[in-house]
Every structure is written in structure tokens, then in C-alpha cells.
Amino acid sequence: MADRFSSFSELVHEMVLDRDFRISSIERPDSTFLVLAPHGGKIERGTSELTRAIARNDLSFYVFEGIRPAQNKDLHITSHRFDEPTALKLAERCAKVIGIHGRKNREDSKTTYLGGLDQQLAKSIERELSKGGFFADSTNREFPAENPNNICNRGSTSSGVQLELPLALRKELLASNELMVRYASAVRAALFN
């Protein structure tokens, strides 16, 4: 299904901050990483919470959240067109952006698909998630996130990583704080190796 809006400037002509969507961010000047959920809240449930769990109190973070009573998918702007100004400014000030996304289960309800132009970091996150007991795949072609305009590739090094978590896994993470912490810790282990 095509996005209703092709840019943030289109979206704000119809949608209202703090009525339809919310933006939360913290820039931590010592952080080389920005952990970001461009489809948080009720758009891709669980991505906001995971973004905060990974960022903890030392990494910069950003979440764009759908907060409408219904039809939050209307707020989805595909990642290579996601141009919300605060997100772009934060991304430019960090070396790497880690994009947290949700996907439908389809035939695989357990595997996190990893994409982005930093293939080395994607492989490292894949290894750490596997060590943590999670399924991950950095060779998937369904969500390659290789467009240079993808928000995950907009950091100062022009390469980052996109994680696509299936709905079933996001529900498990939301239901178990222990699981959420273990997943977030695995991602952080890859970032700090």
C-alpha cells in the first residue's frame, strides 16, 4: 500500500502535532549514535519502546509517533522520504543512525531483517542478536535500506543500519521487560564493540 504522504511537509498540511503525531528526541552531544523510530507509537507498535531501550541514557534518540485514535498508518512516510527537520538535524550530528522499524510477520514471525549501507555494523548486530537468542538476517533483500536518502543512512558517515522487527517479536518484547532489555543489550553490544 502506498503512503498517503510523500514527505513531512505534505503531512503537516493535514496532520497536527500533539493531536495526530508526537515527536520526542534527546540529543546527547557525546553520542556517536542516533537510535531512531520514524514510525513509532501506533504506526509500528513497539518501535518507540525499543528505541528508548537501546538509547538508554547515553545515546541520542528520536521517535516520531502516531497518536491518533485510528488510521495511524496514514502517518507512515517511507524511510527514504522521511525528512522531518528535527530527525535530519540529529542524524547529521551523529556518525551512525540505527533505524528501528516494524514489519508484518508474513512467513517469518521471529527474524529481524537488517539493512542499511553499513553492512559491517549490520553483521555485528546480527551476531550479537544471535548470541542473545534472537533470529537475525543481514542478507535479506526485502528491506535492504540502501537508498542514500534512507534516514538510517543520513548520519555524518552516510551509512547506518535499519532493523525490521516482525509484529510477533515486537509484541513479545512489549510483553516482557526482560526480553526487551536482552534485545536492546544485544544491539548495544554491537554498537560498542
PDB file of N, CA, C and O in Angstrom, residues 67-127:
ATOM      1  N   ILE A  67      -0.340   9.066  17.185  1.00  0.00           N
ATOM      2  CA  ILE A  67      -1.131   9.064  18.424  1.00  0.00           C
ATOM      3  C   ILE A  67      -2.619   9.244  18.132  1.00  0.00           C
ATOM      4  O   ILE A  67      -3.398   9.566  19.029  1.00  0.00           O
ATOM      5  N   ARG A  68      -3.033   9.011  16.900  1.00  0.00           N
ATOM      6  CA  ARG A  68      -4.442   9.162  16.527  1.00  0.00           C
ATOM      7  C   ARG A  68      -5.256   8.004  17.107  1.00  0.00           C
ATOM      8  O   ARG A  68      -4.724   6.914  17.339  1.00  0.00           O
ATOM      9  N   PRO A  69      -6.556   8.194  17.309  1.00  0.00           N
ATOM     10  CA  PRO A  69      -7.395   7.092  17.790  1.00  0.00           C
ATOM     11  C   PRO A  69      -7.446   5.928  16.792  1.00  0.00           C
ATOM     12  O   PRO A  69      -7.608   4.778  17.189  1.00  0.00           O
ATOM     13  N   ALA A  70      -7.285   6.227  15.504  1.00  0.00           N
ATOM     14  CA  ALA A  70      -7.334   5.199  14.454  1.00  0.00           C
ATOM     15  C   ALA A  70      -6.574   5.714  13.231  1.00  0.00           C
ATOM     16  O   ALA A  70      -6.194   6.887  13.170  1.00  0.00           O
ATOM     17  N   GLN A  71      -6.336   4.843  12.285  1.00  0.00           N
ATOM     18  CA  GLN A  71      -5.717   5.164  10.991  1.00  0.00           C
ATOM     19  C   GLN A  71      -4.330   5.801  11.129  1.00  0.00           C
ATOM     20  O   GLN A  71      -3.972   6.718  10.400  1.00  0.00           O
ATOM     21  N   ASN A  72      -3.547   5.266  12.031  1.00  0.00           N
ATOM     22  CA  ASN A  72      -2.191   5.782  12.207  1.00  0.00           C
ATOM     23  C   ASN A  72      -1.261   5.416  11.063  1.00  0.00           C
ATOM     24  O   ASN A  72      -0.239   6.075  10.867  1.00  0.00           O
ATOM     25  N   LYS A  73      -1.607   4.402  10.285  1.00  0.00           N
ATOM     26  CA  LYS A  73      -0.789   4.049   9.110  1.00  0.00           C
ATOM     27  C   LYS A  73      -0.720   5.207   8.125  1.00  0.00           C
ATOM     28  O   LYS A  73       0.206   5.294   7.327  1.00  0.00           O
ATOM     29  N   ASP A  74      -1.710   6.109   8.182  1.00  0.00           N
ATOM     30  CA  ASP A  74      -1.685   7.298   7.317  1.00  0.00           C
ATOM     31  C   ASP A  74      -0.467   8.169   7.583  1.00  0.00           C
ATOM     32  O   ASP A  74      -0.073   8.973   6.739  1.00  0.00           O
ATOM     33  N   LEU A  75       0.131   8.037   8.764  1.00  0.00           N
ATOM     34  CA  LEU A  75       1.281   8.860   9.146  1.00  0.00           C
ATOM     35  C   LEU A  75       2.620   8.267   8.686  1.00  0.00           C
ATOM     36  O   LEU A  75       3.667   8.876   8.889  1.00  0.00           O
ATOM     37  N   HIS A  76       2.587   7.108   8.069  1.00  0.00           N
ATOM     38  CA  HIS A  76       3.807   6.433   7.610  1.00  0.00           C
ATOM     39  C   HIS A  76       4.393   7.163   6.408  1.00  0.00           C
ATOM     40  O   HIS A  76       3.731   7.354   5.396  1.00  0.00           O
ATOM     41  N   ILE A  77       5.635   7.600   6.552  1.00  0.00           N
ATOM     42  CA  ILE A  77       6.397   8.164   5.430  1.00  0.00           C
ATOM     43  C   ILE A  77       7.571   7.223   5.210  1.00  0.00           C
ATOM     44  O   ILE A  77       8.362   6.989   6.129  1.00  0.00           O
ATOM     45  N   THR A  78       7.676   6.677   4.014  1.00  0.00           N
ATOM     46  CA  THR A  78       8.722   5.692   3.752  1.00  0.00           C
ATOM     47  C   THR A  78      10.104   6.270   4.089  1.00  0.00           C
ATOM     48  O   THR A  78      10.326   7.480   4.000  1.00  0.00           O
ATOM     49  N   SER A  79      11.004   5.416   4.501  1.00  0.00           N
ATOM     50  CA  SER A  79      12.259   5.847   5.131  1.00  0.00           C
ATOM     51  C   SER A  79      13.153   6.708   4.244  1.00  0.00           C
ATOM     52  O   SER A  79      13.867   7.563   4.744  1.00  0.00           O
ATOM     53  N   HIS A  80      13.136   6.497   2.935  1.00  0.00           N
ATOM     54  CA  HIS A  80      13.992   7.333   2.085  1.00  0.00           C
ATOM     55  C   HIS A  80      13.339   8.674   1.753  1.00  0.00           C
ATOM     56  O   HIS A  80      13.942   9.518   1.109  1.00  0.00           O
ATOM     57  N   ARG A  81      12.112   8.867   2.244  1.00  0.00           N
ATOM     58  CA  ARG A  81      11.440  10.168   2.091  1.00  0.00           C
ATOM     59  C   ARG A  81      11.188  10.833   3.448  1.00  0.00           C
ATOM     60  O   ARG A  81      10.600  11.900   3.507  1.00  0.00           O
ATOM     61  N   PHE A  82      11.632  10.178   4.508  1.00  0.00           N
ATOM     62  CA  PHE A  82      11.393  10.713   5.852  1.00  0.00           C
ATOM     63  C   PHE A  82      12.313  11.908   6.067  1.00  0.00           C
ATOM     64  O   PHE A  82      13.524  11.763   6.243  1.00  0.00           O
ATOM     65  N   ASP A  83      11.740  13.093   6.058  1.00  0.00           N
ATOM     66  CA  ASP A  83      12.531  14.325   6.072  1.00  0.00           C
ATOM     67  C   ASP A  83      12.097  15.291   7.168  1.00  0.00           C
ATOM     68  O   ASP A  83      12.203  16.511   7.013  1.00  0.00           O
ATOM     69  N   GLU A  84      11.628  14.752   8.281  1.00  0.00           N
ATOM     70  CA  GLU A  84      11.222  15.617   9.392  1.00  0.00           C
ATOM     71  C   GLU A  84      12.475  16.362   9.873  1.00  0.00           C
ATOM     72  O   GLU A  84      13.513  15.749  10.117  1.00  0.00           O
ATOM     73  N   PRO A  85      12.427  17.706   9.972  1.00  0.00           N
ATOM     74  CA  PRO A  85      13.633  18.508  10.219  1.00  0.00           C
ATOM     75  C   PRO A  85      14.432  18.146  11.474  1.00  0.00           C
ATOM     76  O   PRO A  85      15.659  18.111  11.435  1.00  0.00           O
ATOM     77  N   THR A  86      13.762  17.867  12.597  1.00  0.00           N
ATOM     78  CA  THR A  86      14.493  17.513  13.821  1.00  0.00           C
ATOM     79  C   THR A  86      15.275  16.222  13.622  1.00  0.00           C
ATOM     80  O   THR A  86      16.440  16.116  14.040  1.00  0.00           O
ATOM     81  N   ALA A  87      14.663  15.246  12.970  1.00  0.00           N
ATOM     82  CA  ALA A  87      15.343  13.970  12.704  1.00  0.00           C
ATOM     83  C   ALA A  87      16.566  14.180  11.823  1.00  0.00           C
ATOM     84  O   ALA A  87      17.644  13.623  12.088  1.00  0.00           O
ATOM     85  N   LEU A  88      16.418  14.980  10.780  1.00  0.00           N
ATOM     86  CA  LEU A  88      17.551  15.221   9.876  1.00  0.00           C
ATOM     87  C   LEU A  88      18.698  15.924  10.591  1.00  0.00           C
ATOM     88  O   LEU A  88      19.860  15.554  10.414  1.00  0.00           O
ATOM     89  N   LYS A  89      18.389  16.904  11.427  1.00  0.00           N
ATOM     90  CA  LYS A  89      19.443  17.621  12.166  1.00  0.00           C
ATOM     91  C   LYS A  89      20.171  16.696  13.133  1.00  0.00           C
ATOM     92  O   LYS A  89      21.394  16.716  13.232  1.00  0.00           O
ATOM     93  N   LEU A  90      19.405  15.890  13.859  1.00  0.00           N
ATOM     94  CA  LEU A  90      20.028  14.940  14.790  1.00  0.00           C
ATOM     95  C   LEU A  90      20.900  13.941  14.034  1.00  0.00           C
ATOM     96  O   LEU A  90      22.011  13.613  14.477  1.00  0.00           O
ATOM     97  N   ALA A  91      20.393  13.436  12.922  1.00  0.00           N
ATOM     98  CA  ALA A  91      21.152  12.454  12.131  1.00  0.00           C
ATOM     99  C   ALA A  91      22.479  13.042  11.666  1.00  0.00           C
ATOM    100  O   ALA A  91      23.530  12.393  11.772  1.00  0.00           O
ATOM    101  N   GLU A  92      22.452  14.262  11.168  1.00  0.00           N
ATOM    102  CA  GLU A  92      23.673  14.901  10.660  1.00  0.00           C
ATOM    103  C   GLU A  92      24.730  15.078  11.747  1.00  0.00           C
ATOM    104  O   GLU A  92      25.921  15.111  11.448  1.00  0.00           O
ATOM    105  N   ARG A  93      24.302  15.167  12.994  1.00  0.00           N
ATOM    106  CA  ARG A  93      25.242  15.399  14.091  1.00  0.00           C
ATOM    107  C   ARG A  93      25.813  14.106  14.667  1.00  0.00           C
ATOM    108  O   ARG A  93      26.660  14.138  15.559  1.00  0.00           O
ATOM    109  N   CYS A  94      25.319  12.967  14.191  1.00  0.00           N
ATOM    110  CA  CYS A  94      25.813  11.669  14.661  1.00  0.00           C
ATOM    111  C   CYS A  94      26.507  10.937  13.520  1.00  0.00           C
ATOM    112  O   CYS A  94      26.157  11.113  12.349  1.00  0.00           O
ATOM    113  N   ALA A  95      27.465  10.103  13.868  1.00  0.00           N
ATOM    114  CA  ALA A  95      28.170   9.339  12.839  1.00  0.00           C
ATOM    115  C   ALA A  95      27.253   8.275  12.222  1.00  0.00           C
ATOM    116  O   ALA A  95      27.230   8.088  11.010  1.00  0.00           O
ATOM    117  N   LYS A  96      26.491   7.590  13.061  1.00  0.00           N
ATOM    118  CA  LYS A  96      25.662   6.468  12.611  1.00  0.00           C
ATOM    119  C   LYS A  96      24.235   6.609  13.127  1.00  0.00           C
ATOM    120  O   LYS A  96      24.013   7.029  14.262  1.00  0.00           O
ATOM    121  N   VAL A  97      23.293   6.204  12.283  1.00  0.00           N
ATOM    122  CA  VAL A  97      21.891   6.158  12.663  1.00  0.00           C
ATOM    123  C   VAL A  97      21.445   4.700  12.648  1.00  0.00           C
ATOM    124  O   VAL A  97      21.717   3.963  11.693  1.00  0.00           O
ATOM    125  N   ILE A  98      20.771   4.290  13.711  1.00  0.00           N
ATOM    126  CA  ILE A  98      20.197   2.953  13.818  1.00  0.00           C
ATOM    127  C   ILE A  98      18.684   3.132  13.753  1.00  0.00           C
ATOM    128  O   ILE A  98      18.080   3.667  14.682  1.00  0.00           O
ATOM    129  N   GLY A  99      18.083   2.724  12.644  1.00  0.00           N
ATOM    130  CA  GLY A  99      16.642   2.872  12.442  1.00  0.00           C
ATOM    131  C   GLY A  99      15.892   1.643  12.924  1.00  0.00           C
ATOM    132  O   GLY A  99      16.215   0.521  12.533  1.00  0.00           O
ATOM    133  N   ILE A 100      14.902   1.843  13.776  1.00  0.00           N
ATOM    134  CA  ILE A 100      14.092   0.748  14.324  1.00  0.00           C
ATOM    135  C   ILE A 100      12.724   0.787  13.650  1.00  0.00           C
ATOM    136  O   ILE A 100      12.012   1.790  13.723  1.00  0.00           O
ATOM    137  N   HIS A 101      12.372  -0.320  12.994  1.00  0.00           N
ATOM    138  CA  HIS A 101      11.142  -0.405  12.207  1.00  0.00           C
ATOM    139  C   HIS A 101      10.379  -1.676  12.538  1.00  0.00           C
ATOM    140  O   HIS A 101      10.944  -2.633  13.074  1.00  0.00           O
ATOM    141  N   GLY A 102       9.120  -1.685  12.149  1.00  0.00           N
ATOM    142  CA  GLY A 102       8.300  -2.882  12.281  1.00  0.00           C
ATOM    143  C   GLY A 102       7.871  -3.373  10.909  1.00  0.00           C
ATOM    144  O   GLY A 102       7.705  -2.581   9.983  1.00  0.00           O
ATOM    145  N   ARG A 103       7.731  -4.676  10.798  1.00  0.00           N
ATOM    146  CA  ARG A 103       7.250  -5.279   9.556  1.00  0.00           C
ATOM    147  C   ARG A 103       6.164  -6.288   9.889  1.00  0.00           C
ATOM    148  O   ARG A 103       6.009  -6.700  11.045  1.00  0.00           O
ATOM    149  N   LYS A 104       5.409  -6.694   8.871  1.00  0.00           N
ATOM    150  CA  LYS A 104       4.413  -7.745   9.056  1.00  0.00           C
ATOM    151  C   LYS A 104       5.136  -9.072   9.242  1.00  0.00           C
ATOM    152  O   LYS A 104       6.252  -9.262   8.755  1.00  0.00           O
ATOM    153  N   ASN A 105       4.482 -10.008   9.914  1.00  0.00           N
ATOM    154  CA  ASN A 105       5.093 -11.318  10.142  1.00  0.00           C
ATOM    155  C   ASN A 105       5.345 -12.062   8.838  1.00  0.00           C
ATOM    156  O   ASN A 105       6.386 -12.664   8.649  1.00  0.00           O
ATOM    157  N   ARG A 106       4.354 -12.078   7.972  1.00  0.00           N
ATOM    158  CA  ARG A 106       4.363 -12.906   6.771  1.00  0.00           C
ATOM    159  C   ARG A 106       4.734 -14.333   7.153  1.00  0.00           C
ATOM    160  O   ARG A 106       4.192 -14.872   8.094  1.00  0.00           O
ATOM    161  N   GLU A 107       5.679 -14.945   6.436  1.00  0.00           N
ATOM    162  CA  GLU A 107       6.014 -16.349   6.741  1.00  0.00           C
ATOM    163  C   GLU A 107       7.114 -16.480   7.792  1.00  0.00           C
ATOM    164  O   GLU A 107       7.529 -17.580   8.124  1.00  0.00           O
ATOM    165  N   ASP A 108       7.581 -15.352   8.343  1.00  0.00           N
ATOM    166  CA  ASP A 108       8.668 -15.387   9.325  1.00  0.00           C
ATOM    167  C   ASP A 108       8.354 -14.409  10.450  1.00  0.00           C
ATOM    168  O   ASP A 108       8.541 -13.201  10.315  1.00  0.00           O
ATOM    169  N   SER A 109       7.894 -14.944  11.563  1.00  0.00           N
ATOM    170  CA  SER A 109       7.463 -14.094  12.678  1.00  0.00           C
ATOM    171  C   SER A 109       8.542 -13.920  13.748  1.00  0.00           C
ATOM    172  O   SER A 109       8.265 -13.381  14.817  1.00  0.00           O
ATOM    173  N   LYS A 110       9.769 -14.352  13.474  1.00  0.00           N
ATOM    174  CA  LYS A 110      10.810 -14.301  14.501  1.00  0.00           C
ATOM    175  C   LYS A 110      12.053 -13.500  14.110  1.00  0.00           C
ATOM    176  O   LYS A 110      12.750 -12.999  14.976  1.00  0.00           O
ATOM    177  N   THR A 111      12.334 -13.363  12.811  1.00  0.00           N
ATOM    178  CA  THR A 111      13.625 -12.834  12.370  1.00  0.00           C
ATOM    179  C   THR A 111      13.620 -11.327  12.179  1.00  0.00           C
ATOM    180  O   THR A 111      12.748 -10.785  11.507  1.00  0.00           O
ATOM    181  N   THR A 112      14.623 -10.678  12.750  1.00  0.00           N
ATOM    182  CA  THR A 112      14.874  -9.268  12.487  1.00  0.00           C
ATOM    183  C   THR A 112      15.686  -9.179  11.206  1.00  0.00           C
ATOM    184  O   THR A 112      16.760  -9.772  11.109  1.00  0.00           O
ATOM    185  N   TYR A 113      15.163  -8.441  10.233  1.00  0.00           N
ATOM    186  CA  TYR A 113      15.893  -8.220   8.990  1.00  0.00           C
ATOM    187  C   TYR A 113      16.716  -6.949   9.140  1.00  0.00           C
ATOM    188  O   TYR A 113      16.209  -5.910   9.558  1.00  0.00           O
ATOM    189  N   LEU A 114      17.987  -7.046   8.791  1.00  0.00           N
ATOM    190  CA  LEU A 114      18.901  -5.918   8.913  1.00  0.00           C
ATOM    191  C   LEU A 114      19.291  -5.403   7.535  1.00  0.00           C
ATOM    192  O   LEU A 114      19.602  -6.190   6.641  1.00  0.00           O
ATOM    193  N   GLY A 115      19.257  -4.096   7.372  1.00  0.00           N
ATOM    194  CA  GLY A 115      19.671  -3.465   6.128  1.00  0.00           C
ATOM    195  C   GLY A 115      20.463  -2.216   6.442  1.00  0.00           C
ATOM    196  O   GLY A 115      20.845  -1.974   7.581  1.00  0.00           O
ATOM    197  N   GLY A 116      20.676  -1.393   5.409  1.00  0.00           N
ATOM    198  CA  GLY A 116      21.442  -0.164   5.578  1.00  0.00           C
ATOM    199  C   GLY A 116      22.791  -0.271   4.893  1.00  0.00           C
ATOM    200  O   GLY A 116      23.236  -1.362   4.524  1.00  0.00           O
ATOM    201  N   LEU A 117      23.435   0.866   4.727  1.00  0.00           N
ATOM    202  CA  LEU A 117      24.702   0.896   3.998  1.00  0.00           C
ATOM    203  C   LEU A 117      25.912   0.501   4.843  1.00  0.00           C
ATOM    204  O   LEU A 117      26.985   0.263   4.301  1.00  0.00           O
ATOM    205  N   ASP A 118      25.760   0.412   6.166  1.00  0.00           N
ATOM    206  CA  ASP A 118      26.876  -0.055   7.000  1.00  0.00           C
ATOM    207  C   ASP A 118      26.718  -1.564   7.205  1.00  0.00           C
ATOM    208  O   ASP A 118      26.210  -2.028   8.224  1.00  0.00           O
ATOM    209  N   GLN A 119      27.163  -2.311   6.214  1.00  0.00           N
ATOM    210  CA  GLN A 119      26.986  -3.768   6.257  1.00  0.00           C
ATOM    211  C   GLN A 119      27.814  -4.419   7.356  1.00  0.00           C
ATOM    212  O   GLN A 119      27.409  -5.433   7.926  1.00  0.00           O
ATOM    213  N   GLN A 120      28.954  -3.840   7.672  1.00  0.00           N
ATOM    214  CA  GLN A 120      29.782  -4.396   8.749  1.00  0.00           C
ATOM    215  C   GLN A 120      29.052  -4.294  10.087  1.00  0.00           C
ATOM    216  O   GLN A 120      29.004  -5.259  10.858  1.00  0.00           O
ATOM    217  N   LEU A 121      28.467  -3.137  10.376  1.00  0.00           N
ATOM    218  CA  LEU A 121      27.728  -2.968  11.624  1.00  0.00           C
ATOM    219  C   LEU A 121      26.470  -3.841  11.623  1.00  0.00           C
ATOM    220  O   LEU A 121      26.118  -4.424  12.654  1.00  0.00           O
ATOM    221  N   ALA A 122      25.819  -3.973  10.468  1.00  0.00           N
ATOM    222  CA  ALA A 122      24.639  -4.841  10.380  1.00  0.00           C
ATOM    223  C   ALA A 122      25.011  -6.284  10.729  1.00  0.00           C
ATOM    224  O   ALA A 122      24.291  -6.962  11.470  1.00  0.00           O
ATOM    225  N   LYS A 123      26.138  -6.746  10.231  1.00  0.00           N
ATOM    226  CA  LYS A 123      26.586  -8.115  10.535  1.00  0.00           C
ATOM    227  C   LYS A 123      26.933  -8.263  12.016  1.00  0.00           C
ATOM    228  O   LYS A 123      26.675  -9.297  12.620  1.00  0.00           O
ATOM    229  N   SER A 124      27.513  -7.223  12.592  1.00  0.00           N
ATOM    230  CA  SER A 124      27.837  -7.250  14.019  1.00  0.00           C
ATOM    231  C   SER A 124      26.558  -7.313  14.864  1.00  0.00           C
ATOM    232  O   SER A 124      26.478  -8.088  15.831  1.00  0.00           O
ATOM    233  N   ILE A 125      25.536  -6.529  14.495  1.00  0.00           N
ATOM    234  CA  ILE A 125      24.261  -6.583  15.211  1.00  0.00           C
ATOM    235  C   ILE A 125      23.629  -7.955  15.037  1.00  0.00           C
ATOM    236  O   ILE A 125      23.100  -8.531  15.998  1.00  0.00           O
ATOM    237  N   GLU A 126      23.715  -8.520  13.837  1.00  0.00           N
ATOM    238  CA  GLU A 126      23.193  -9.866  13.592  1.00  0.00           C
ATOM    239  C   GLU A 126      23.856 -10.889  14.526  1.00  0.00           C
ATOM    240  O   GLU A 126      23.180 -11.704  15.154  1.00  0.00           O
ATOM    241  N   ARG A 127      25.174 -10.811  14.638  1.00  0.00           N
ATOM    242  CA  ARG A 127      25.913 -11.743  15.515  1.00  0.00           C
ATOM    243  C   ARG A 127      25.478 -11.599  16.972  1.00  0.00           C
ATOM    244  O   ARG A 127      25.225 -12.585  17.662  1.00  0.00           O
TER     245      ARG A 127
END
